Coordinates of C-alpha atoms and ligand atoms in Angstrom, one line a residue:
M571 CA 80.1 155.5 -41.3
S572 CA 77.1 153.3 -41.1
N573 CA 77.5 149.7 -42.2
N574 CA 75.5 150.2 -45.3
L575 CA 77.2 153.3 -46.4
N576 CA 80.5 151.6 -45.9
L577 CA 79.5 148.6 -47.9
T578 CA 78.3 150.9 -50.8
T579 CA 81.6 152.8 -50.7
E580 CA 83.6 149.6 -50.8
V581 CA 81.6 148.0 -53.5
N582 CA 81.8 151.1 -55.7
R583 CA 85.6 151.2 -55.6
R584 CA 86.0 147.5 -56.5
R585 CA 87.1 146.4 -60.0
T586 CA 87.7 142.7 -60.6
F587 CA 89.1 141.6 -63.9
A588 CA 90.7 138.5 -65.5
I589 CA 93.8 139.0 -67.7
I590 CA 94.1 136.8 -70.8
S591 CA 96.7 136.4 -73.5
H592 CA 98.7 134.1 -75.7
P593 CA 101.8 133.1 -73.8
D594 CA 104.6 135.8 -74.0
A595 CA 102.4 138.7 -75.0
G596 CA 103.2 140.4 -71.7
K597 CA 100.5 139.5 -69.2
T598 CA 103.0 139.0 -66.4
T599 CA 104.9 142.2 -67.2
L600 CA 101.7 144.3 -67.5
T601 CA 100.4 142.9 -64.2
E602 CA 103.7 143.8 -62.6
K603 CA 103.4 147.4 -63.9
F604 CA 99.9 147.7 -62.5
L605 CA 101.4 146.8 -59.1
L606 CA 104.1 149.4 -59.7
Y607 CA 101.6 152.1 -60.5
G608 CA 99.4 151.0 -57.6
G609 CA 102.4 151.4 -55.3
A610 CA 102.2 147.7 -54.3
I611 CA 105.8 147.2 -55.3
R612 CA 108.4 149.9 -55.3
E613 CA 110.5 148.8 -58.2
A614 CA 109.6 146.8 -61.3
G615 CA 111.7 143.8 -61.6
S616 CA 110.7 142.4 -58.3
V617 CA 108.1 140.3 -60.1
K618 CA 110.9 138.9 -62.2
S619 CA 111.9 137.1 -59.0
R620 CA 108.3 136.2 -58.6
R621 CA 108.4 134.8 -62.0
A622 CA 111.4 132.7 -61.0
N623 CA 109.6 131.8 -57.8
K624 CA 106.4 131.1 -59.6
H625 CA 107.7 127.7 -60.1
A626 CA 108.3 127.3 -56.4
V627 CA 104.7 128.3 -55.7
S628 CA 103.5 125.6 -58.1
D629 CA 106.5 123.3 -58.1
W630 CA 104.1 120.4 -58.0
M631 CA 103.8 121.1 -61.6
E632 CA 107.0 120.1 -63.2
I633 CA 105.2 120.3 -66.5
E634 CA 104.8 124.0 -66.0
K635 CA 108.5 124.4 -65.6
Q636 CA 109.4 122.2 -68.5
R637 CA 107.0 123.7 -70.9
G638 CA 107.2 127.3 -69.6
I639 CA 103.4 127.6 -69.4
S640 CA 101.4 128.8 -66.6
V641 CA 99.0 126.1 -65.6
T642 CA 97.7 127.5 -62.4
S643 CA 95.9 130.8 -62.1
S644 CA 96.4 133.2 -59.3
V645 CA 94.7 136.3 -57.8
L646 CA 96.3 139.6 -56.8
Q647 CA 94.9 142.7 -55.2
F648 CA 96.2 146.2 -55.3
E649 CA 95.0 149.8 -54.7
Y650 CA 95.2 152.6 -57.3
N651 CA 93.7 156.1 -56.9
N652 CA 91.4 154.8 -54.3
Y653 CA 90.1 151.9 -56.4
C654 CA 90.6 148.4 -55.0
V655 CA 91.6 146.2 -58.0
N656 CA 91.5 142.4 -58.1
I657 CA 93.4 140.8 -61.0
L658 CA 92.7 137.2 -61.8
D659 CA 95.5 135.6 -63.8
T660 CA 94.5 132.8 -66.2
P661 CA 96.4 130.0 -67.7
G662 CA 97.7 130.9 -71.1
H663 CA 97.4 127.4 -72.5
Q664 CA 94.3 126.4 -74.3
D665 CA 94.3 123.0 -72.7
F666 CA 93.2 124.8 -69.6
S667 CA 90.4 126.8 -71.1
E668 CA 87.9 125.3 -68.7
D669 CA 89.9 126.7 -65.9
T670 CA 90.0 130.1 -67.7
Y671 CA 86.3 130.0 -68.0
R672 CA 85.8 129.4 -64.3
T673 CA 88.1 132.3 -63.5
L674 CA 86.1 134.4 -65.9
M675 CA 83.0 133.5 -63.9
A676 CA 84.6 135.2 -61.0
A677 CA 85.6 138.3 -63.0
D678 CA 83.5 141.3 -64.0
S679 CA 85.6 142.2 -67.0
A680 CA 88.6 140.9 -69.0
V681 CA 91.8 142.5 -70.2
M682 CA 93.2 140.9 -73.3
V683 CA 96.9 141.5 -74.0
I684 CA 98.1 141.4 -77.5
D685 CA 101.7 141.5 -78.8
S686 CA 101.9 144.3 -81.4
S687 CA 104.3 142.3 -83.6
K688 CA 102.2 139.2 -83.6
G689 CA 98.6 140.5 -83.6
V690 CA 95.9 138.1 -82.6
E691 CA 97.5 134.7 -82.0
A692 CA 96.0 131.2 -81.9
Q693 CA 95.6 131.1 -78.1
T694 CA 94.2 134.6 -78.1
I695 CA 91.4 133.4 -80.3
K696 CA 90.6 130.4 -78.1
L697 CA 90.7 132.4 -74.9
F698 CA 88.7 135.2 -76.4
K699 CA 86.0 132.7 -77.4
V700 CA 85.8 131.6 -73.8
C701 CA 85.6 135.3 -72.7
K702 CA 82.9 136.0 -75.2
M703 CA 80.7 133.2 -73.8
R704 CA 80.6 135.2 -70.5
G705 CA 79.4 138.3 -72.2
I706 CA 81.6 140.6 -70.0
P707 CA 83.4 143.7 -71.2
I708 CA 86.8 143.0 -72.8
F709 CA 89.5 145.6 -72.8
T710 CA 92.4 145.2 -75.2
F711 CA 96.0 146.3 -74.4
I712 CA 98.3 146.2 -77.5
N713 CA 101.7 145.7 -76.0
K714 CA 105.3 145.9 -77.0
M715 CA 104.9 149.2 -79.0
D716 CA 108.5 149.9 -78.2
R717 CA 109.4 147.2 -80.7
H718 CA 108.8 147.1 -84.4
G719 CA 105.3 145.7 -84.9
K720 CA 102.4 145.7 -87.2
E721 CA 100.6 148.9 -88.2
P722 CA 98.1 150.0 -85.6
L723 CA 95.2 150.0 -88.2
E724 CA 96.2 146.5 -89.3
L725 CA 96.1 145.4 -85.6
L726 CA 92.6 146.8 -85.2
E727 CA 91.5 145.1 -88.3
D728 CA 93.0 141.9 -87.1
I729 CA 91.0 142.1 -83.9
E730 CA 87.8 142.7 -85.7
K731 CA 88.3 140.0 -88.3
A732 CA 89.9 137.2 -86.2
L733 CA 87.8 137.8 -83.1
G734 CA 84.6 139.1 -84.6
I735 CA 84.3 142.0 -82.2
Q736 CA 84.1 145.7 -83.0
S737 CA 87.0 147.8 -81.7
Y738 CA 87.5 151.4 -80.7
A739 CA 91.0 152.8 -80.3
M740 CA 90.9 154.7 -77.0
N741 CA 94.3 156.0 -77.7
W742 CA 96.6 156.1 -80.7
P743 CA 100.3 155.4 -80.6
I744 CA 102.7 158.2 -81.5
G745 CA 105.6 156.7 -83.3
N746 CA 106.7 153.1 -82.9
S747 CA 109.6 150.9 -81.9
K748 CA 112.4 153.1 -80.5
E749 CA 110.5 156.2 -81.5
F750 CA 107.4 155.2 -79.5
K751 CA 106.9 158.5 -77.7
G752 CA 103.4 158.3 -76.3
V753 CA 99.8 158.2 -77.1
F754 CA 97.0 160.4 -78.1
N755 CA 94.0 160.1 -75.9
R756 CA 91.0 160.2 -78.3
R757 CA 88.3 160.7 -75.7
E758 CA 90.0 163.6 -74.0
K759 CA 91.7 164.9 -77.2
Q760 CA 95.0 165.1 -75.4
F761 CA 98.6 164.2 -76.2
E762 CA 100.3 162.1 -73.5
I763 CA 104.0 162.0 -74.1
F764 CA 106.1 159.8 -71.9
D765 CA 109.7 159.8 -70.9
G766 CA 112.1 158.4 -68.3
G767 CA 110.9 155.5 -66.2
N768 CA 114.4 154.1 -66.0
H769 CA 113.7 151.4 -68.6
G770 CA 110.5 150.5 -67.0
Q771 CA 111.7 150.1 -63.4
A772 CA 110.1 153.3 -62.3
I773 CA 107.0 155.2 -63.1
A774 CA 107.3 157.0 -66.5
G775 CA 107.0 160.8 -66.6
T776 CA 104.2 162.3 -68.7
V777 CA 103.7 165.5 -70.5
S778 CA 100.1 165.9 -71.5
G779 CA 98.1 168.7 -73.1
D780 CA 95.5 169.6 -75.6
I781 CA 95.8 168.7 -79.2
S782 CA 96.0 172.4 -80.2
D783 CA 98.9 173.1 -77.9
N784 CA 101.9 174.0 -80.1
K785 CA 104.4 172.6 -77.8
F786 CA 103.7 169.2 -79.1
K787 CA 105.1 170.2 -82.5
D788 CA 108.4 170.9 -80.8
I789 CA 108.3 167.8 -78.7
L790 CA 107.4 165.5 -81.5
G791 CA 108.9 167.3 -84.5
D792 CA 106.8 168.7 -87.3
H793 CA 106.9 165.5 -89.3
L794 CA 105.7 163.1 -86.6
H795 CA 103.1 165.6 -85.3
A796 CA 101.6 166.0 -88.8
Q797 CA 101.6 162.3 -89.3
V798 CA 99.7 161.6 -86.1
I799 CA 97.1 164.3 -86.9
E800 CA 96.6 162.7 -90.3
E801 CA 96.2 159.2 -88.8
L802 CA 93.7 160.5 -86.3
E803 CA 91.6 162.1 -89.0
L804 CA 91.6 158.9 -90.9
L805 CA 90.7 156.9 -87.8
D806 CA 87.8 159.2 -87.1
M807 CA 86.4 158.5 -90.5
A808 CA 87.1 154.8 -90.8
G809 CA 86.8 153.4 -87.3
D810 CA 83.8 152.3 -85.2
D811 CA 82.3 154.8 -82.9
Y812 CA 82.8 154.9 -79.1
N813 CA 79.7 153.4 -77.5
I814 CA 79.7 152.7 -73.8
D815 CA 76.7 150.3 -73.9
S816 CA 78.4 148.2 -76.5
I817 CA 81.6 148.1 -74.4
L818 CA 79.7 147.0 -71.3
K819 CA 77.9 144.3 -73.3
G820 CA 81.2 143.0 -74.6
E821 CA 80.3 143.8 -78.2
L822 CA 83.0 146.5 -78.7
T823 CA 86.5 146.4 -77.2
P824 CA 88.2 149.6 -76.2
V825 CA 91.8 149.3 -77.5
F826 CA 94.8 150.8 -75.9
F827 CA 98.4 150.9 -77.2
G828 CA 101.4 150.8 -75.0
S829 CA 104.5 149.1 -73.7
A830 CA 104.4 147.2 -70.5
L831 CA 108.2 147.0 -70.5
T832 CA 108.9 150.7 -70.6
N833 CA 105.6 151.6 -68.8
F834 CA 104.6 153.9 -71.7
G835 CA 100.8 153.8 -71.9
V836 CA 100.3 151.6 -68.8
E837 CA 98.8 154.4 -66.6
P838 CA 96.5 155.8 -69.2
F839 CA 95.2 152.3 -69.7
L840 CA 94.7 151.7 -66.0
K841 CA 92.9 155.0 -65.5
S842 CA 90.6 154.6 -68.5
F843 CA 89.9 151.0 -67.6
L844 CA 89.0 151.8 -64.0
N845 CA 86.8 154.6 -65.3
I846 CA 84.9 152.7 -67.9
S847 CA 84.6 149.3 -66.2
T848 CA 81.8 148.8 -63.6
P849 CA 81.9 147.8 -59.9
P850 CA 80.5 144.4 -59.1
K851 CA 77.0 144.0 -60.5
P852 CA 74.1 141.9 -59.1
R853 CA 74.6 138.2 -59.7
H854 CA 72.0 135.7 -60.8
S855 CA 70.8 133.0 -58.4
N856 CA 67.9 130.7 -57.6
H857 CA 66.5 133.7 -55.7
G858 CA 66.8 136.1 -58.6
E859 CA 69.4 138.9 -58.8
I860 CA 71.5 139.3 -55.7
N861 CA 72.7 142.8 -55.2
P862 CA 76.3 143.2 -53.9
L863 CA 74.9 145.7 -51.4
D864 CA 72.7 143.0 -49.9
E865 CA 73.9 142.8 -46.3
N866 CA 73.8 139.0 -46.3
F867 CA 77.3 137.8 -47.1
S868 CA 77.4 135.4 -50.0
G869 CA 79.8 134.1 -52.6
F870 CA 80.6 131.1 -54.7
I871 CA 83.6 128.8 -55.2
F872 CA 85.0 129.0 -58.7
K873 CA 88.3 127.2 -58.3
I874 CA 89.9 124.6 -56.1
Q875 CA 93.6 124.3 -56.1
A876 CA 95.8 121.8 -54.2
N877 CA 99.4 122.5 -53.1
M878 CA 99.5 126.2 -53.3
N879 CA 102.1 125.9 -50.6
P880 CA 104.6 123.2 -51.3
S881 CA 105.7 122.9 -47.7
H882 CA 102.5 121.4 -46.7
R883 CA 100.0 119.7 -48.9
D884 CA 97.0 121.9 -48.6
R885 CA 94.0 122.6 -50.7
I886 CA 92.5 126.1 -51.2
A887 CA 89.0 126.9 -52.4
F888 CA 88.8 130.3 -54.1
L889 CA 85.6 132.2 -53.2
R890 CA 84.3 135.1 -55.2
I891 CA 82.4 137.4 -52.8
C892 CA 79.1 138.5 -54.4
S893 CA 77.3 140.3 -51.6
G894 CA 77.7 141.6 -48.1
K895 CA 80.8 142.1 -46.0
F896 CA 83.1 139.3 -45.1
T897 CA 84.8 139.3 -41.7
K898 CA 87.3 136.8 -40.5
G899 CA 85.7 134.0 -38.5
I900 CA 82.3 134.5 -40.0
S901 CA 80.0 131.5 -39.8
V902 CA 78.4 130.6 -43.1
N903 CA 76.1 128.0 -44.6
H904 CA 77.6 125.7 -47.2
V905 CA 74.3 125.6 -49.1
Q906 CA 74.9 122.5 -51.3
K907 CA 76.1 120.5 -48.3
N908 CA 73.7 122.0 -45.9
K909 CA 76.4 122.5 -43.4
K910 CA 77.5 125.4 -41.2
I911 CA 81.2 126.3 -41.4
K912 CA 83.4 128.9 -39.8
L913 CA 85.8 130.7 -42.1
S914 CA 88.6 131.2 -39.7
Q915 CA 91.7 131.4 -41.7
P916 CA 90.8 133.0 -45.0
Q917 CA 93.7 134.2 -47.2
Q918 CA 94.1 137.0 -49.7
F919 CA 96.8 137.5 -52.1
M920 CA 98.3 141.0 -51.9
A921 CA 100.9 141.9 -54.6
Q922 CA 103.3 139.1 -53.9
E923 CA 102.4 137.5 -50.6
F924 CA 99.6 135.7 -49.0
K925 CA 98.1 137.2 -45.9
T926 CA 95.2 136.5 -43.6
V927 CA 92.3 138.6 -44.5
E928 CA 90.3 140.4 -41.9
V929 CA 87.6 142.0 -44.0
A930 CA 86.6 141.7 -47.7
Y931 CA 83.9 142.9 -49.9
P932 CA 82.0 142.0 -53.1
G933 CA 84.4 141.7 -56.0
D934 CA 87.2 140.3 -53.8
I935 CA 88.5 136.8 -53.9
I936 CA 89.4 135.0 -50.8
G937 CA 91.2 131.7 -50.4
I938 CA 89.6 129.3 -47.9
H939 CA 91.4 126.2 -46.5
D940 CA 89.5 123.2 -47.9
P941 CA 89.5 120.0 -45.9
G942 CA 87.8 118.3 -48.8
I943 CA 84.3 119.7 -48.4
F944 CA 84.1 122.1 -51.3
S945 CA 83.3 121.6 -55.0
I946 CA 83.4 124.0 -57.8
G947 CA 80.2 126.1 -57.9
D948 CA 79.3 125.8 -54.2
T949 CA 77.6 128.7 -52.7
L950 CA 78.4 130.0 -49.2
C951 CA 76.1 132.4 -47.5
E952 CA 75.6 134.0 -44.1
N953 CA 71.9 133.5 -43.6
Q954 CA 69.6 130.5 -44.0
S955 CA 68.2 131.5 -47.4
K956 CA 69.4 128.5 -49.3
L957 CA 70.7 130.8 -51.9
I958 CA 72.5 129.2 -54.8
Y959 CA 74.4 131.1 -57.5
D960 CA 74.1 129.9 -61.1
R961 CA 76.0 126.7 -61.9
I962 CA 79.4 127.1 -63.4
P963 CA 79.1 125.5 -66.8
Q964 CA 81.3 122.4 -67.4
F965 CA 82.9 121.7 -70.7
S966 CA 82.5 118.4 -72.4
P967 CA 85.7 116.4 -72.4
E968 CA 87.4 115.9 -75.7
H969 CA 90.1 113.5 -74.8
F970 CA 89.7 110.2 -73.2
A971 CA 91.9 107.5 -71.6
K972 CA 91.6 104.3 -69.8
I973 CA 93.6 104.4 -66.6
S974 CA 94.6 102.1 -63.8
A975 CA 97.3 101.8 -61.2
K976 CA 100.5 99.9 -62.2
N977 CA 100.6 98.4 -58.7
S978 CA 97.2 97.0 -57.8
M979 CA 98.1 97.2 -54.1
K980 CA 97.8 101.0 -54.4
R981 CA 94.2 100.9 -55.3
K982 CA 93.1 103.1 -52.3
Q983 CA 95.6 105.8 -53.1
F984 CA 94.7 105.6 -56.8
L985 CA 91.0 106.3 -56.0
K986 CA 91.8 109.0 -53.5
G987 CA 94.0 110.9 -56.1
I988 CA 91.4 110.5 -58.9
N989 CA 88.7 111.8 -56.6
Q990 CA 90.8 114.8 -55.6
L991 CA 91.5 115.8 -59.2
A992 CA 87.8 115.3 -60.1
E993 CA 86.8 117.6 -57.3
E994 CA 89.2 120.2 -58.5
G995 CA 87.4 119.9 -61.8
S996 CA 90.5 119.0 -63.9
I997 CA 89.3 115.5 -64.9
Q998 CA 85.9 113.8 -65.4
V999 CA 85.6 110.2 -64.3
F1000 CA 83.5 107.4 -65.9
K1001 CA 83.3 103.7 -65.4
R1002 CA 82.8 100.8 -67.8
P1003 CA 79.7 98.9 -66.8
F1004 CA 80.6 95.6 -65.1
S1005 CA 84.2 96.6 -64.6
G1006 CA 85.5 97.4 -61.1
A1007 CA 87.0 100.6 -59.9
E1008 CA 90.5 99.5 -60.6
E1009 CA 90.0 100.6 -64.2
L1010 CA 88.5 104.0 -64.9
I1011 CA 87.7 106.1 -68.0
I1012 CA 89.0 109.6 -67.7
G1013 CA 87.8 112.5 -69.8
V1014 CA 89.7 115.8 -70.1
V1015 CA 89.1 119.0 -72.0
G1016 CA 92.7 119.6 -72.8
V1017 CA 95.2 116.8 -73.4
L1018 CA 97.8 118.4 -71.1
Q1019 CA 95.5 117.6 -68.2
L1020 CA 96.3 113.9 -68.7
E1021 CA 100.0 114.8 -68.1
V1022 CA 99.0 116.7 -65.0
L1023 CA 97.0 113.7 -63.8
E1024 CA 99.9 111.4 -64.3
Y1025 CA 102.4 113.7 -62.7
R1026 CA 100.2 114.5 -59.7
L1027 CA 99.3 110.9 -59.0
K1028 CA 102.9 109.9 -59.0
N1029 CA 104.1 112.8 -56.9
E1030 CA 101.3 113.3 -54.4
Y1031 CA 99.9 109.7 -54.1
S1032 CA 102.9 107.6 -55.1
V1033 CA 100.8 105.9 -57.8
D1034 CA 102.3 105.1 -61.2
L1035 CA 99.5 105.1 -63.7
I1036 CA 98.9 103.0 -66.8
I1037 CA 97.3 105.4 -69.2
Q1038 CA 95.9 104.1 -72.4
R1039 CA 94.6 106.8 -74.7
L1040 CA 91.3 106.1 -76.4
P1041 CA 90.4 107.3 -79.9
Y1042 CA 87.2 109.0 -78.8
K1043 CA 86.6 112.8 -79.2
L1044 CA 82.9 113.2 -78.3
I1045 CA 80.7 112.3 -75.4
K1046 CA 76.9 112.1 -75.3
K1047 CA 74.4 111.2 -72.7
I1048 CA 71.7 108.8 -73.8
E1049 CA 68.2 108.3 -72.5
N1050 CA 65.0 106.4 -73.3
I1051 CA 66.6 103.0 -73.5
R1052 CA 67.2 100.2 -71.1
F1053 CA 70.8 99.4 -70.4
E1054 CA 70.5 95.8 -71.4
D1055 CA 68.8 96.7 -74.7
I1056 CA 71.6 98.9 -76.0
S1057 CA 73.3 97.8 -79.2
T1058 CA 76.8 99.4 -79.2
P1059 CA 78.3 100.2 -82.6
M1060 CA 81.9 99.2 -83.2
D1061 CA 83.2 102.7 -83.2
S1062 CA 81.9 103.9 -79.9
M1063 CA 82.2 103.0 -76.2
L1064 CA 79.5 102.7 -73.5
A1065 CA 80.3 104.1 -70.1
I1066 CA 78.5 105.3 -67.0
T1067 CA 79.1 108.4 -64.9
E1068 CA 79.4 108.4 -61.1
N1069 CA 75.7 108.9 -60.7
D1070 CA 74.9 106.1 -63.2
T1071 CA 74.0 108.2 -66.2
I1072 CA 74.6 106.3 -69.4
V1073 CA 77.1 108.0 -71.7
F1074 CA 78.6 107.1 -75.1
L1075 CA 82.1 108.0 -76.3
H1076 CA 82.3 108.6 -80.0
Q1077 CA 85.1 109.1 -82.5
N1078 CA 83.1 111.4 -84.7
P1079 CA 79.5 112.7 -85.3
W1080 CA 78.8 109.8 -87.7
S1081 CA 79.3 107.4 -85.0
V1082 CA 76.6 109.1 -83.0
G1083 CA 74.4 108.5 -86.1
H1084 CA 75.2 104.8 -86.0
L1085 CA 74.2 104.6 -82.4
E1086 CA 70.8 106.2 -83.2
D1087 CA 70.3 103.9 -86.3
R1088 CA 70.9 100.8 -84.2
N1089 CA 68.7 101.8 -81.3
T1090 CA 65.3 102.9 -82.2
G1091 CA 63.8 105.5 -79.9
I1092 CA 67.1 106.3 -78.2
V1093 CA 67.5 110.0 -77.2
V1094 CA 71.0 111.4 -77.5
K1095 CA 71.8 114.5 -75.5
E1096 CA 74.8 116.7 -74.6
I1097 CA 76.2 115.7 -71.2
F1098 CA 76.0 119.3 -69.9
E1099 CA 73.1 121.6 -70.7
S1100 CA 75.4 124.5 -71.4
N1101 CA 77.2 122.8 -74.3
Ligands
GDP1486 P1 103.3 136.4 -70.5 O1 103.7 135.0 -70.9 O2 102.1 136.9 -71.3 O3 103.1 136.6 -69.0 O4 104.5 137.4 -70.9 P2 105.6 138.1 -70.1 O5 105.1 139.2 -69.3 O6 106.4 137.0 -69.3 O7 106.5 138.7 -71.2 C1 107.2 137.8 -72.2 C2 108.4 138.5 -72.7 O8 108.1 139.7 -73.4 C3 109.4 138.9 -71.6 O9 110.7 138.7 -72.0 C4 109.1 140.4 -71.4 O10 110.2 141.0 -70.9 C5 108.8 140.8 -72.8 N1 107.9 142.0 -72.8 C6 106.8 142.2 -72.1 N2 106.3 143.4 -72.4 C7 107.1 144.0 -73.3 C8 107.1 145.2 -73.9 O11 106.2 146.1 -73.8 N3 108.1 145.4 -74.8 C9 109.0 144.5 -75.1 N4 110.0 144.8 -76.0 N5 109.1 143.3 -74.5 C10 108.1 143.1 -73.6

């Protein structure tokens, strides 16, 4: 096969999606079942051990263990029906929504898992909002249909009302809780009845056939059969219409019902999802749209994570490939740093283990060892084109603290640790004018990030921190005033960023008004253009 044809084939079979949910809705279980159906694992349950091990992978995060939340996000790849699928896991906790957003930047679509007994939950709303900002297609999997839950129509209504997105039920559940027997595929007008699956350990058997086939009356019993037909008629009249354009624009979510635990409905979801979602599309850059089929290899860093491997303290930069073919050992330009680097030990995450990757294509994510040269949003590309992909938006911090090292002798370690976390994008660092670097102001998007900061400085840099929480909730950039002329209101704090931009921390919007009242001509702006 010629190179170009090969690239086209590989790109077309790629699907890259992020999976989001409120904790416990079943994200991990569903991911595991995808791997089972993809043949990447032979028996479900093996990811249980991965779940137990998950803490080992990230055992630097004691908080994760204590609170049972997944702080880190990981990437998995598997094959199914000749598709090559990349799943990007996202942290379920809202305090890490900035991390979720970065992960979504690397994804081409999102899968939202909802617990049928809970409906849309608080974190679902927060994560959904982040998803919506990206404008990518969002697929919904309503999970735990094997348990008593809300009525399917009520769940659809919940999605529309709480999330403000139209929905289209791609399939309709037949029976519920212990009587959950299968789904009706509305697009193909087919019953899909499941059985077996050894409580979800193995692939479930499926009997499928046309709606008119009388055998389903026998299988389901007259009563359930009639009830489903009636519900379907009602749905046809009441629900939104199927519209592929709206789906691809993220304005309408296709909804699937199923049970990740028993595997019922997992395969129809996977098939339909792969069918509807698109392969990697062109990505925007300073040189316009870059086609994935462009032979110049390129990609961007969307995440930096330290200590993926607890046995040696390493740092991995996650690169989303956007165009061309990646081959191990390739030399690329680090555009922002104007530096040539060789990617000699790239890693990929297959099912459950890391392995060295020989080749990879647009849509794939590879992990690159980072000796401290990468920042979030960096572009790597093969040729000299100075290509830069769109910036990854930063979120304004909403929590602030004054921090210093308990032991002033540890100043060097303190600064090293802070710098590391700032580069990973988990904290933003400010200084008070005229104060030294011993005392810094830290801004975070989610308050848990302060705990992460404290924990990691202690464990990785042996620095005990003194953290003094500050009452501010907003940060603004100010312009059009000389530093020495500023009159600072009582309820705000003046600080400067690393590149000497003047910022103000405020407790509330009124305090921004006070600043403007006291300083004629001052211009107050958001710190990031995207906010
Ligand atoms: P995550 O926090 O979203 O990753 O959720 P998990 O996949 O860890 O699932 C949380 C709990 O729900 C676990 O005890 C699962 O066994 C259970 N669970 C997941 N899917 C289903 C399902 O389809 N039905 C039932 N009954 N339980 C499920």
